């Protein structure tokens, strides 16, 4: 059974074998196994960029529609290491990355996305990777459990996740324009 709710499951109090979390869980009683590092990029649909222009530097995002996962500032890191935090705004705040991806594809604004997830859209020119010298922080995904003694079916699923999510087809800086 697979539950795709964005709400964090109570692993201690519910019959959940494994949860996938972005970032290290705060509860130190949980066991977290890294399963993937997700390089992130900024993307927008070509139609959006034709209508609103292409941002060149972080401060330009303040005048654009930014599609947000939560109502929090965006941090962008330059290839040379310095970073900027911006209080971006936009027409949508969603609790689902897939929804933000679809909104970006439909020309509603600029989104942060895992590079490996949007690569097909970049290659097909449905999305454009913008501000290539700047990127949101890399996100570490973890498989989280309450015990190291896992049923065989959970161990097999966990091994599958590590094998398939841990690979990146192309590094973000090598993506096609």
Tab-separated table of N, CA and C in Angstrom:
chain	number	residue	atom	x	y	z
A	1	UNK	N	0.863	-1.167	0.000
A	1	UNK	CA	0.000	0.000	0.000
A	1	UNK	C	0.904	1.223	0.000
A	2	UNK	N	0.585	2.192	-0.828
A	2	UNK	CA	1.404	3.386	-0.980
A	2	UNK	C	0.546	4.605	-0.683
A	3	UNK	N	0.961	5.417	0.286
A	3	UNK	CA	0.250	6.632	0.665
A	3	UNK	C	1.100	7.812	0.224
A	4	UNK	N	0.598	8.649	-0.683
A	4	UNK	CA	1.366	9.762	-1.231
A	4	UNK	C	0.978	11.106	-0.630
A	5	UNK	N	0.396	11.101	0.532
A	5	UNK	CA	0.015	12.351	1.178
A	5	UNK	C	1.252	13.177	1.524
A	6	UNK	N	1.164	14.489	1.434
A	6	UNK	CA	2.311	15.308	1.827
A	6	UNK	C	2.464	15.410	3.349
A	7	UNK	N	1.473	14.958	4.095
A	7	UNK	CA	1.555	15.012	5.552
A	7	UNK	C	2.543	13.965	6.051
A	8	UNK	N	3.277	14.315	7.076
A	8	UNK	CA	4.241	13.365	7.622
A	8	UNK	C	3.535	12.329	8.477
A	9	UNK	N	3.729	11.073	8.110
A	9	UNK	CA	3.131	9.974	8.858
A	9	UNK	C	3.771	9.872	10.230
A	10	UNK	N	2.959	9.507	11.219
A	10	UNK	CA	3.462	9.235	12.558
A	10	UNK	C	3.986	7.801	12.545
A	11	UNK	N	5.273	7.657	12.346
A	11	UNK	CA	5.850	6.324	12.217
A	11	UNK	C	5.762	5.525	13.509
A	12	UNK	N	5.774	6.198	14.633
A	12	UNK	CA	5.707	5.484	15.914
A	12	UNK	C	4.291	4.986	16.208
A	13	UNK	N	3.286	5.747	15.789
A	13	UNK	CA	1.921	5.418	16.176
A	13	UNK	C	1.035	4.873	15.080
A	14	UNK	N	1.560	4.641	13.889
A	14	UNK	CA	0.721	4.125	12.806
A	14	UNK	C	1.418	2.952	12.129
A	15	UNK	N	0.661	2.149	11.403
A	15	UNK	CA	1.244	0.962	10.763
A	15	UNK	C	1.962	1.303	9.448
A	16	UNK	N	2.971	2.157	9.525
A	16	UNK	CA	3.736	2.552	8.346
A	16	UNK	C	5.119	1.918	8.461
A	17	UNK	N	5.521	1.166	7.425
A	17	UNK	CA	6.827	0.510	7.439
A	17	UNK	C	7.962	1.463	7.105
A	18	UNK	N	7.685	2.406	6.195
A	18	UNK	CA	8.747	3.233	5.640
A	18	UNK	C	8.156	4.548	5.153
A	19	UNK	N	8.847	5.633	5.419
A	19	UNK	CA	8.429	6.938	4.911
A	19	UNK	C	9.588	7.539	4.134
A	20	UNK	N	9.267	8.325	3.120
A	20	UNK	CA	10.282	9.047	2.361
A	20	UNK	C	10.198	10.504	2.814
A	21	UNK	N	11.324	11.035	3.255
A	21	UNK	CA	11.354	12.411	3.735
A	21	UNK	C	12.454	13.177	3.021
A	22	UNK	N	12.165	14.405	2.684
A	22	UNK	CA	13.169	15.304	2.125
A	22	UNK	C	13.817	16.020	3.294
A	23	UNK	N	15.077	15.795	3.491
A	23	UNK	CA	15.787	16.351	4.634
A	23	UNK	C	15.765	15.387	5.796
A	24	UNK	N	16.745	15.526	6.650
A	24	UNK	CA	16.903	14.650	7.810
A	24	UNK	C	15.768	14.886	8.805
A	25	UNK	N	15.111	13.813	9.247
A	25	UNK	CA	14.022	13.978	10.219
A	25	UNK	C	14.536	14.555	11.540
A	26	UNK	N	13.688	15.318	12.193
A	26	UNK	CA	14.056	15.941	13.458
A	26	UNK	C	13.999	14.948	14.630
A	27	UNK	N	13.173	13.912	14.499
A	27	UNK	CA	13.016	12.916	15.557
A	27	UNK	C	14.218	11.970	15.552
A	28	UNK	N	15.031	12.024	16.593
A	28	UNK	CA	16.246	11.216	16.666
A	28	UNK	C	15.963	9.742	16.968
A	29	UNK	N	14.706	9.397	17.274
A	29	UNK	CA	14.343	7.995	17.496
A	29	UNK	C	14.135	7.254	16.182
A	30	UNK	N	14.063	7.990	15.077
A	30	UNK	CA	13.849	7.367	13.770
A	30	UNK	C	15.190	7.042	13.120
A	31	UNK	N	15.177	6.032	12.285
A	31	UNK	CA	16.368	5.628	11.545
A	31	UNK	C	16.206	6.129	10.114
A	32	UNK	N	17.163	6.934	9.670
A	32	UNK	CA	17.090	7.547	8.344
A	32	UNK	C	18.234	7.027	7.482
A	33	UNK	N	17.875	6.483	6.321
A	33	UNK	CA	18.875	6.008	5.369
A	33	UNK	C	18.832	6.904	4.139
A	34	UNK	N	19.959	7.517	3.764
A	34	UNK	CA	19.952	8.344	2.557
A	34	UNK	C	19.654	7.480	1.331
A	35	UNK	N	18.745	7.955	0.492
A	35	UNK	CA	18.430	7.195	-0.725
A	35	UNK	C	18.724	7.982	-1.998
A	36	UNK	N	18.794	9.294	-1.914
A	36	UNK	CA	19.084	10.071	-3.127
A	36	UNK	C	19.441	11.500	-2.761
A	37	UNK	N	20.340	12.073	-3.543
A	37	UNK	CA	20.621	13.503	-3.483
A	37	UNK	C	20.007	14.097	-4.730
A	38	UNK	N	19.165	15.079	-4.546
A	38	UNK	CA	18.462	15.680	-5.666
A	38	UNK	C	19.009	17.073	-5.936
A	39	UNK	N	19.763	17.191	-7.022
A	39	UNK	CA	20.228	18.503	-7.465
A	39	UNK	C	18.997	19.254	-7.949
A	40	UNK	N	18.868	20.509	-7.583
A	40	UNK	CA	17.688	21.279	-7.958
A	40	UNK	C	18.048	22.412	-8.902
A	41	UNK	N	17.083	22.772	-9.733
A	41	UNK	CA	17.259	23.826	-10.726
A	41	UNK	C	16.015	24.702	-10.741
A	42	UNK	N	16.135	25.867	-11.361
A	42	UNK	CA	14.994	26.753	-11.587
A	42	UNK	C	14.537	26.557	-13.022
A	43	UNK	N	13.231	26.367	-13.206
A	43	UNK	CA	12.691	26.135	-14.544
A	43	UNK	C	11.423	26.957	-14.771
A	44	UNK	N	11.161	27.201	-16.046
A	44	UNK	CA	9.928	27.885	-16.455
A	44	UNK	C	9.608	27.448	-17.875
A	45	UNK	N	8.360	27.591	-18.248
A	45	UNK	CA	7.928	27.271	-19.610
A	45	UNK	C	8.370	28.386	-20.558
A	46	UNK	N	8.696	28.029	-21.796
A	46	UNK	CA	9.081	29.055	-22.773
A	46	UNK	C	8.031	30.158	-22.924
A	47	UNK	N	6.739	29.810	-22.896
A	47	UNK	CA	5.678	30.819	-23.013
A	47	UNK	C	5.724	31.813	-21.859
A	48	UNK	N	5.946	31.325	-20.650
A	48	UNK	CA	6.051	32.221	-19.502
A	48	UNK	C	7.211	33.202	-19.706
A	49	UNK	N	8.358	32.692	-20.138
A	49	UNK	CA	9.537	33.547	-20.315
A	49	UNK	C	9.329	34.555	-21.446
A	50	UNK	N	8.612	34.172	-22.504
A	50	UNK	CA	8.313	35.131	-23.587
A	50	UNK	C	7.438	36.269	-23.072
A	51	UNK	N	6.486	35.957	-22.221
A	51	UNK	CA	5.568	36.967	-21.706
A	51	UNK	C	6.171	37.837	-20.601
A	52	UNK	N	7.030	37.249	-19.759
A	52	UNK	CA	7.505	37.956	-18.565
A	52	UNK	C	9.001	38.258	-18.567
A	53	UNK	N	9.718	37.756	-19.550
A	53	UNK	CA	11.164	37.943	-19.583
A	53	UNK	C	11.877	36.860	-18.783
A	54	UNK	N	13.158	36.726	-19.035
A	54	UNK	CA	13.959	35.703	-18.363
A	54	UNK	C	14.806	36.352	-17.272
A	55	UNK	N	14.621	35.931	-16.024
A	55	UNK	CA	15.441	36.499	-14.951
A	55	UNK	C	16.907	36.114	-15.153
A	56	UNK	N	17.785	37.052	-14.862
A	56	UNK	CA	19.224	36.828	-15.036
A	56	UNK	C	19.947	36.670	-13.704
A	57	UNK	N	19.404	37.287	-12.660
A	57	UNK	CA	20.031	37.238	-11.342
A	57	UNK	C	18.938	37.056	-10.293
A	58	UNK	N	19.305	36.619	-9.100
A	58	UNK	CA	18.292	36.325	-8.082
A	58	UNK	C	17.292	37.455	-7.823
A	59	UNK	N	17.747	38.691	-7.746
A	59	UNK	CA	16.822	39.789	-7.446
A	59	UNK	C	15.733	39.941	-8.512
A	60	UNK	N	15.993	39.477	-9.728
A	60	UNK	CA	14.976	39.529	-10.784
A	60	UNK	C	13.754	38.674	-10.431
A	61	UNK	N	13.940	37.646	-9.610
A	61	UNK	CA	12.829	36.764	-9.246
A	61	UNK	C	11.760	37.484	-8.435
A	62	UNK	N	12.120	38.602	-7.824
A	62	UNK	CA	11.164	39.346	-7.013
A	62	UNK	C	10.026	39.933	-7.843
A	63	UNK	N	10.210	40.053	-9.148
A	63	UNK	CA	9.164	40.584	-10.028
A	63	UNK	C	8.523	39.483	-10.873
A	64	UNK	N	8.786	38.225	-10.540
A	64	UNK	CA	8.232	37.100	-11.292
A	64	UNK	C	7.262	36.292	-10.436
A	65	UNK	N	6.460	35.470	-11.112
A	65	UNK	CA	5.567	34.528	-10.442
A	65	UNK	C	6.380	33.301	-10.062
A	66	UNK	N	6.648	33.136	-8.797
A	66	UNK	CA	7.407	31.985	-8.315
A	66	UNK	C	6.430	30.975	-7.714
A	67	UNK	N	6.516	29.751	-8.178
A	67	UNK	CA	5.633	28.672	-7.742
A	67	UNK	C	6.267	28.014	-6.523
A	68	UNK	N	5.605	28.137	-5.389
A	68	UNK	CA	6.219	27.768	-4.127
A	68	UNK	C	5.631	26.505	-3.506
A	69	UNK	N	6.518	25.751	-2.859
A	69	UNK	CA	6.104	24.562	-2.111
A	69	UNK	C	5.515	24.971	-0.766
A	70	UNK	N	6.026	26.037	-0.193
A	70	UNK	CA	5.474	26.590	1.041
A	70	UNK	C	5.762	28.089	1.034
A	71	UNK	N	5.156	28.777	1.944
A	71	UNK	CA	5.318	30.236	1.979
A	71	UNK	C	6.594	30.584	2.743
A	72	UNK	N	7.728	30.294	2.112
A	72	UNK	CA	9.025	30.544	2.748
A	72	UNK	C	9.958	31.159	1.716
A	73	UNK	N	10.953	31.901	2.171
A	73	UNK	CA	11.917	32.484	1.225
A	73	UNK	C	12.657	31.395	0.446
A	74	UNK	N	13.120	31.755	-0.742
A	74	UNK	CA	13.961	30.868	-1.543
A	74	UNK	C	15.418	31.228	-1.281
A	75	UNK	N	16.236	30.220	-1.125
A	75	UNK	CA	17.682	30.410	-1.048
A	75	UNK	C	18.286	29.879	-2.332
A	76	UNK	N	19.145	30.684	-2.941
A	76	UNK	CA	19.849	30.276	-4.156
A	76	UNK	C	21.341	30.347	-3.897
A	77	UNK	N	22.057	29.353	-4.407
A	77	UNK	CA	23.492	29.256	-4.200
A	77	UNK	C	24.190	29.409	-5.548
A	78	UNK	N	25.148	30.316	-5.605
A	78	UNK	CA	25.933	30.532	-6.820
A	78	UNK	C	26.979	29.436	-6.935
A	79	UNK	N	27.368	29.113	-8.161
A	79	UNK	CA	28.399	28.089	-8.376
A	79	UNK	C	29.679	28.373	-7.600
A	80	UNK	N	29.974	29.665	-7.375
A	80	UNK	CA	31.191	30.034	-6.651
A	80	UNK	C	31.019	29.963	-5.137
A	81	UNK	N	29.804	29.638	-4.672
A	81	UNK	CA	29.602	29.395	-3.252
A	81	UNK	C	28.790	30.406	-2.484
A	82	UNK	N	28.689	31.665	-2.951
A	82	UNK	CA	27.889	32.636	-2.194
A	82	UNK	C	26.403	32.334	-2.391
A	83	UNK	N	25.580	32.799	-1.462
A	83	UNK	CA	24.147	32.522	-1.553
A	83	UNK	C	23.336	33.787	-1.310
A	84	UNK	N	22.091	33.736	-1.760
A	84	UNK	CA	21.135	34.820	-1.537
A	84	UNK	C	19.805	34.210	-1.133
A	85	UNK	N	19.142	34.861	-0.198
A	85	UNK	CA	17.807	34.440	0.224
A	85	UNK	C	16.831	35.530	-0.184
A	86	UNK	N	15.749	35.113	-0.838
A	86	UNK	CA	14.780	36.064	-1.387
A	86	UNK	C	13.370	35.726	-0.930
A	87	UNK	N	12.597	36.749	-0.632
A	87	UNK	CA	11.201	36.572	-0.266
A	87	UNK	C	10.355	36.643	-1.544
A	88	UNK	N	10.358	35.553	-2.305
A	88	UNK	CA	9.645	35.522	-3.590
A	88	UNK	C	8.146	35.390	-3.362
A	89	UNK	N	7.389	35.736	-4.373
A	89	UNK	CA	5.922	35.647	-4.342
A	89	UNK	C	5.437	35.039	-5.647
A	90	UNK	N	4.226	34.575	-5.622
A	90	UNK	CA	3.640	34.034	-6.832
A	90	UNK	C	2.182	33.697	-6.623
A	91	UNK	N	1.527	33.250	-7.685
A	91	UNK	CA	0.092	33.004	-7.618
A	91	UNK	C	-0.282	31.684	-6.942
A	92	UNK	N	0.693	30.781	-6.766
A	92	UNK	CA	0.371	29.466	-6.225
A	92	UNK	C	1.370	29.041	-5.156
A	93	UNK	N	0.821	28.467	-4.089
A	93	UNK	CA	1.599	27.736	-3.099
A	93	UNK	C	0.925	26.375	-3.028
A	94	UNK	N	1.681	25.321	-3.284
A	94	UNK	CA	1.109	23.972	-3.304
A	94	UNK	C	1.914	23.063	-2.386
A	95	UNK	N	1.304	21.953	-1.981
A	95	UNK	CA	2.006	21.017	-1.113
A	95	UNK	C	2.437	19.766	-1.875
A	96	UNK	N	2.562	19.903	-3.197
A	96	UNK	CA	2.903	18.756	-4.024
A	96	UNK	C	3.824	19.204	-5.158
A	97	UNK	N	5.007	18.612	-5.232
A	97	UNK	CA	5.978	18.977	-6.275
A	97	UNK	C	5.445	18.674	-7.675
A	98	UNK	N	4.680	17.607	-7.814
A	98	UNK	CA	4.089	17.273	-9.110
A	98	UNK	C	3.150	18.365	-9.599
A	99	UNK	N	2.383	18.933	-8.685
A	99	UNK	CA	1.475	20.027	-9.048
A	99	UNK	C	2.277	21.249	-9.477
A	100	UNK	N	3.340	21.576	-8.750
A	100	UNK	CA	4.168	22.727	-9.131
A	100	UNK	C	4.811	22.503	-10.502
A	101	UNK	N	5.207	21.284	-10.781
A	101	UNK	CA	5.771	20.931	-12.087
A	101	UNK	C	4.734	21.186	-13.186
A	102	UNK	N	3.509	20.732	-12.965
A	102	UNK	CA	2.447	20.939	-13.956
A	102	UNK	C	2.129	22.423	-14.134
A	103	UNK	N	2.138	23.180	-13.051
A	103	UNK	CA	1.905	24.622	-13.149
A	103	UNK	C	3.012	25.306	-13.951
A	104	UNK	N	4.249	24.888	-13.735
A	104	UNK	CA	5.359	25.439	-14.522
A	104	UNK	C	5.187	25.087	-15.992
A	105	UNK	N	4.838	23.838	-16.283
A	105	UNK	CA	4.632	23.418	-17.670
A	105	UNK	C	3.520	24.226	-18.351
A	106	UNK	N	2.517	24.615	-17.581
A	106	UNK	CA	1.397	25.364	-18.159
A	106	UNK	C	1.658	26.864	-18.229
A	107	UNK	N	2.891	27.285	-17.884
A	107	UNK	CA	3.255	28.684	-18.039
A	107	UNK	C	2.837	29.592	-16.910
A	108	UNK	N	2.610	29.028	-15.716
A	108	UNK	CA	2.133	29.833	-14.592
A	108	UNK	C	3.237	30.512	-13.799
A	109	UNK	N	4.503	30.112	-14.030
A	109	UNK	CA	5.581	30.756	-13.287
A	109	UNK	C	6.853	29.935	-13.267
A	110	UNK	N	7.731	30.328	-12.359
A	110	UNK	CA	9.049	29.716	-12.197
A	110	UNK	C	8.997	28.760	-11.013
A	111	UNK	N	9.553	27.567	-11.209
A	111	UNK	CA	9.533	26.557	-10.145
A	111	UNK	C	10.929	26.054	-9.840
A	112	UNK	N	11.105	25.609	-8.618
A	112	UNK	CA	12.288	24.851	-8.234
A	112	UNK	C	11.940	23.385	-8.470
A	113	UNK	N	12.862	22.640	-9.081
A	113	UNK	CA	12.573	21.241	-9.383
A	113	UNK	C	13.843	20.407	-9.330
A	114	UNK	N	13.678	19.140	-9.021
A	114	UNK	CA	14.811	18.218	-9.073
A	114	UNK	C	15.240	18.084	-10.528
A	115	UNK	N	16.525	18.278	-10.780
A	115	UNK	CA	17.051	18.256	-12.149
A	115	UNK	C	16.711	16.955	-12.871
A	116	UNK	N	16.849	15.847	-12.183
A	116	UNK	CA	16.582	14.558	-12.829
A	116	UNK	C	15.110	14.389	-13.177
A	117	UNK	N	14.210	15.009	-12.415
A	117	UNK	CA	12.777	14.869	-12.671
A	117	UNK	C	12.322	15.693	-13.874
A	118	UNK	N	12.970	16.837	-14.119
A	118	UNK	CA	12.522	17.707	-15.221
A	118	UNK	C	13.354	17.527	-16.491
A	119	UNK	N	14.347	16.674	-16.449
A	119	UNK	CA	15.201	16.501	-17.623
A	119	UNK	C	14.424	16.195	-18.908
A	120	UNK	N	13.441	15.288	-18.903
A	120	UNK	CA	12.695	15.052	-20.153
A	120	UNK	C	12.017	16.316	-20.689
A	121	UNK	N	11.508	17.153	-19.792
A	121	UNK	CA	10.854	18.399	-20.217
A	121	UNK	C	11.873	19.402	-20.744
A	122	UNK	N	13.069	19.399	-20.188
A	122	UNK	CA	14.125	20.280	-20.687
A	122	UNK	C	14.581	19.831	-22.074
A	123	UNK	N	14.749	18.539	-22.259
A	123	UNK	CA	15.177	18.020	-23.561
A	123	UNK	C	14.121	18.265	-24.639
A	124	UNK	N	12.841	18.163	-24.248
A	124	UNK	CA	11.747	18.388	-25.203
A	124	UNK	C	11.409	19.871	-25.350
A	125	UNK	N	12.128	20.721	-24.609
A	125	UNK	CA	11.938	22.175	-24.644
A	125	UNK	C	10.564	22.619	-24.146
A	126	UNK	N	9.933	21.790	-23.292
A	126	UNK	CA	8.694	22.191	-22.622
A	126	UNK	C	8.997	23.091	-21.429
A	127	UNK	N	10.214	22.946	-20.882
A	127	UNK	CA	10.702	23.797	-19.803
A	127	UNK	C	12.097	24.282	-20.165
A	128	UNK	N	12.474	25.414	-19.572
A	128	UNK	CA	13.791	26.000	-19.788
A	128	UNK	C	14.486	26.116	-18.429
A	129	UNK	N	15.721	25.672	-18.369
A	129	UNK	CA	16.548	25.822	-17.155
A	129	UNK	C	17.065	27.256	-17.162
A	130	UNK	N	16.683	28.036	-16.152
A	130	UNK	CA	17.068	29.452	-16.105
A	130	UNK	C	18.107	29.685	-15.007
A	131	UNK	N	18.804	30.800	-15.119
A	131	UNK	CA	19.787	31.216	-14.120
A	131	UNK	C	20.716	30.051	-13.745
A	132	UNK	N	21.382	29.498	-14.738
A	132	UNK	CA	22.170	28.283	-14.548
A	132	UNK	C	23.330	28.423	-13.568
A	133	UNK	N	23.762	29.645	-13.297
A	133	UNK	CA	24.842	29.830	-12.326
A	133	UNK	C	24.322	29.812	-10.886
A	134	UNK	N	23.010	29.823	-10.725
A	134	UNK	CA	22.375	29.822	-9.414
A	134	UNK	C	21.485	28.599	-9.295
A	135	UNK	N	21.420	28.009	-8.113
A	135	UNK	CA	20.542	26.852	-7.910
A	135	UNK	C	20.046	26.824	-6.469
A	136	UNK	N	18.844	26.295	-6.282
A	136	UNK	CA	18.396	26.032	-4.912
A	136	UNK	C	19.309	24.966	-4.291
A	137	UNK	N	19.341	24.866	-2.972
A	137	UNK	CA	20.186	23.856	-2.341
A	137	UNK	C	19.818	22.438	-2.777
A	138	UNK	N	20.824	21.582	-2.817
A	138	UNK	CA	20.588	20.167	-3.080
A	138	UNK	C	19.751	19.607	-1.937
A	139	UNK	N	18.825	18.721	-2.285
A	139	UNK	CA	17.948	18.123	-1.285
A	139	UNK	C	18.337	16.659	-1.104
A	140	UNK	N	18.508	16.240	0.131
A	140	UNK	CA	18.798	14.837	0.428
A	140	UNK	C	17.483	14.151	0.781
A	141	UNK	N	17.184	13.064	0.090
A	141	UNK	CA	15.993	12.266	0.391
A	141	UNK	C	16.406	11.089	1.275
A	142	UNK	N	15.570	10.796	2.258
A	142	UNK	CA	15.831	9.716	3.198
A	142	UNK	C	14.658	8.754	3.246
A	143	UNK	N	14.964	7.474	3.426
A	143	UNK	CA	13.961	6.476	3.782
A	143	UNK	C	14.014	6.389	5.302
A	144	UNK	N	12.879	6.551	5.939
A	144	UNK	CA	12.832	6.640	7.392
A	144	UNK	C	12.011	5.485	7.951
A	145	UNK	N	12.572	4.832	8.972
A	145	UNK	CA	11.897	3.717	9.640
A	145	UNK	C	12.036	3.881	11.152
A	146	UNK	N	11.310	3.042	11.877
A	146	UNK	CA	11.407	3.061	13.339
A	146	UNK	C	12.380	2.008	13.848
A	147	UNK	N	12.808	1.096	12.990
A	147	UNK	CA	13.680	0.004	13.397
A	147	UNK	C	14.592	-0.411	12.247
A	148	UNK	N	15.716	-0.997	12.598
A	148	UNK	CA	16.608	-1.547	11.574
A	148	UNK	C	16.164	-2.942	11.147
A	149	UNK	N	15.312	-3.573	11.954
A	149	UNK	CA	14.811	-4.924	11.644
A	149	UNK	C	13.572	-4.805	10.774
A	150	UNK	N	13.778	-4.801	9.461
A	150	UNK	CA	12.694	-4.582	8.512
A	150	UNK	C	12.233	-5.892	7.889
A	151	UNK	N	10.939	-6.005	7.597
A	151	UNK	CA	10.473	-7.171	6.848
A	151	UNK	C	11.177	-7.224	5.486
A	152	UNK	N	11.297	-8.424	4.941
A	152	UNK	CA	12.010	-8.617	3.667
A	152	UNK	C	11.440	-7.737	2.562
A	153	UNK	N	10.111	-7.623	2.465
A	153	UNK	CA	9.509	-6.831	1.390
A	153	UNK	C	9.886	-5.350	1.507
A	154	UNK	N	10.049	-4.856	2.732
A	154	UNK	CA	10.445	-3.457	2.933
A	154	UNK	C	11.917	-3.281	2.566
A	155	UNK	N	12.765	-4.251	2.945
A	155	UNK	CA	14.191	-4.179	2.578
A	155	UNK	C	14.361	-4.191	1.061
A	156	UNK	N	13.595	-5.026	0.360
A	156	UNK	CA	13.669	-5.094	-1.106
A	156	UNK	C	13.235	-3.764	-1.712
A	157	UNK	N	12.159	-3.185	-1.197
A	157	UNK	CA	11.693	-1.893	-1.695
A	157	UNK	C	12.733	-0.807	-1.429
A	158	UNK	N	13.329	-0.815	-0.258
A	158	UNK	CA	14.357	0.160	0.093
A	158	UNK	C	15.565	0.026	-0.827
A	159	UNK	N	15.999	-1.192	-1.102
A	159	UNK	CA	17.112	-1.414	-2.039
A	159	UNK	C	16.759	-0.909	-3.436
A	160	UNK	N	15.516	-1.108	-3.855
A	160	UNK	CA	15.046	-0.609	-5.157
A	160	UNK	C	15.135	0.916	-5.201
A	161	UNK	N	14.685	1.576	-4.144
A	161	UNK	CA	14.743	3.038	-4.097
A	161	UNK	C	16.174	3.539	-4.204
A	162	UNK	N	17.075	2.948	-3.436
A	162	UNK	CA	18.473	3.368	-3.457
A	162	UNK	C	19.059	3.181	-4.858
A	163	UNK	N	18.769	2.041	-5.476
A	163	UNK	CA	19.318	1.758	-6.808
A	163	UNK	C	18.774	2.713	-7.866
A	164	UNK	N	17.472	3.013	-7.818
A	164	UNK	CA	16.855	3.792	-8.888
A	164	UNK	C	16.820	5.298	-8.643
A	165	UNK	N	16.817	5.722	-7.406
A	165	UNK	CA	16.778	7.158	-7.131
A	165	UNK	C	18.160	7.749	-6.955
A	166	UNK	N	19.144	6.931	-6.720
A	166	UNK	CA	20.470	7.420	-6.447
A	166	UNK	C	21.272	7.785	-7.676
A	167	UNK	N	20.710	7.618	-8.864
A	167	UNK	CA	21.436	7.897	-10.101
A	167	UNK	C	20.844	9.117	-10.788
A	168	UNK	N	21.702	9.906	-11.409
A	168	UNK	CA	21.263	11.085	-12.133
A	168	UNK	C	21.661	10.913	-13.587
A	169	UNK	N	20.719	11.070	-14.519
A	169	UNK	CA	21.068	10.901	-15.929
A	169	UNK	C	22.073	11.914	-16.425
A	170	UNK	N	21.983	13.171	-15.971
A	170	UNK	CA	22.881	14.225	-16.424
A	170	UNK	C	23.022	15.220	-15.282
A	171	UNK	N	24.231	15.670	-15.033
A	171	UNK	CA	24.438	16.703	-14.017
A	171	UNK	C	23.767	17.988	-14.474
A	172	UNK	N	23.197	18.776	-13.558
A	172	UNK	CA	22.464	19.988	-13.950
A	172	UNK	C	23.268	20.932	-14.840
A	173	UNK	N	24.561	21.085	-14.563
A	173	UNK	CA	25.338	22.030	-15.372
A	173	UNK	C	25.608	21.512	-16.775
A	174	UNK	N	25.322	20.225	-17.034
A	174	UNK	CA	25.543	19.657	-18.362
A	174	UNK	C	24.248	19.500	-19.144
A	175	UNK	N	23.142	19.957	-18.572
A	175	UNK	CA	21.858	19.833	-19.267
A	175	UNK	C	21.829	20.686	-20.511
A	176	UNK	N	21.041	20.207	-21.451
A	176	UNK	CA	20.918	20.961	-22.708
A	176	UNK	C	20.084	22.210	-22.483
A	177	UNK	N	20.365	23.242	-23.268
A	177	UNK	CA	19.559	24.473	-23.182
A	177	UNK	C	18.190	24.254	-23.787
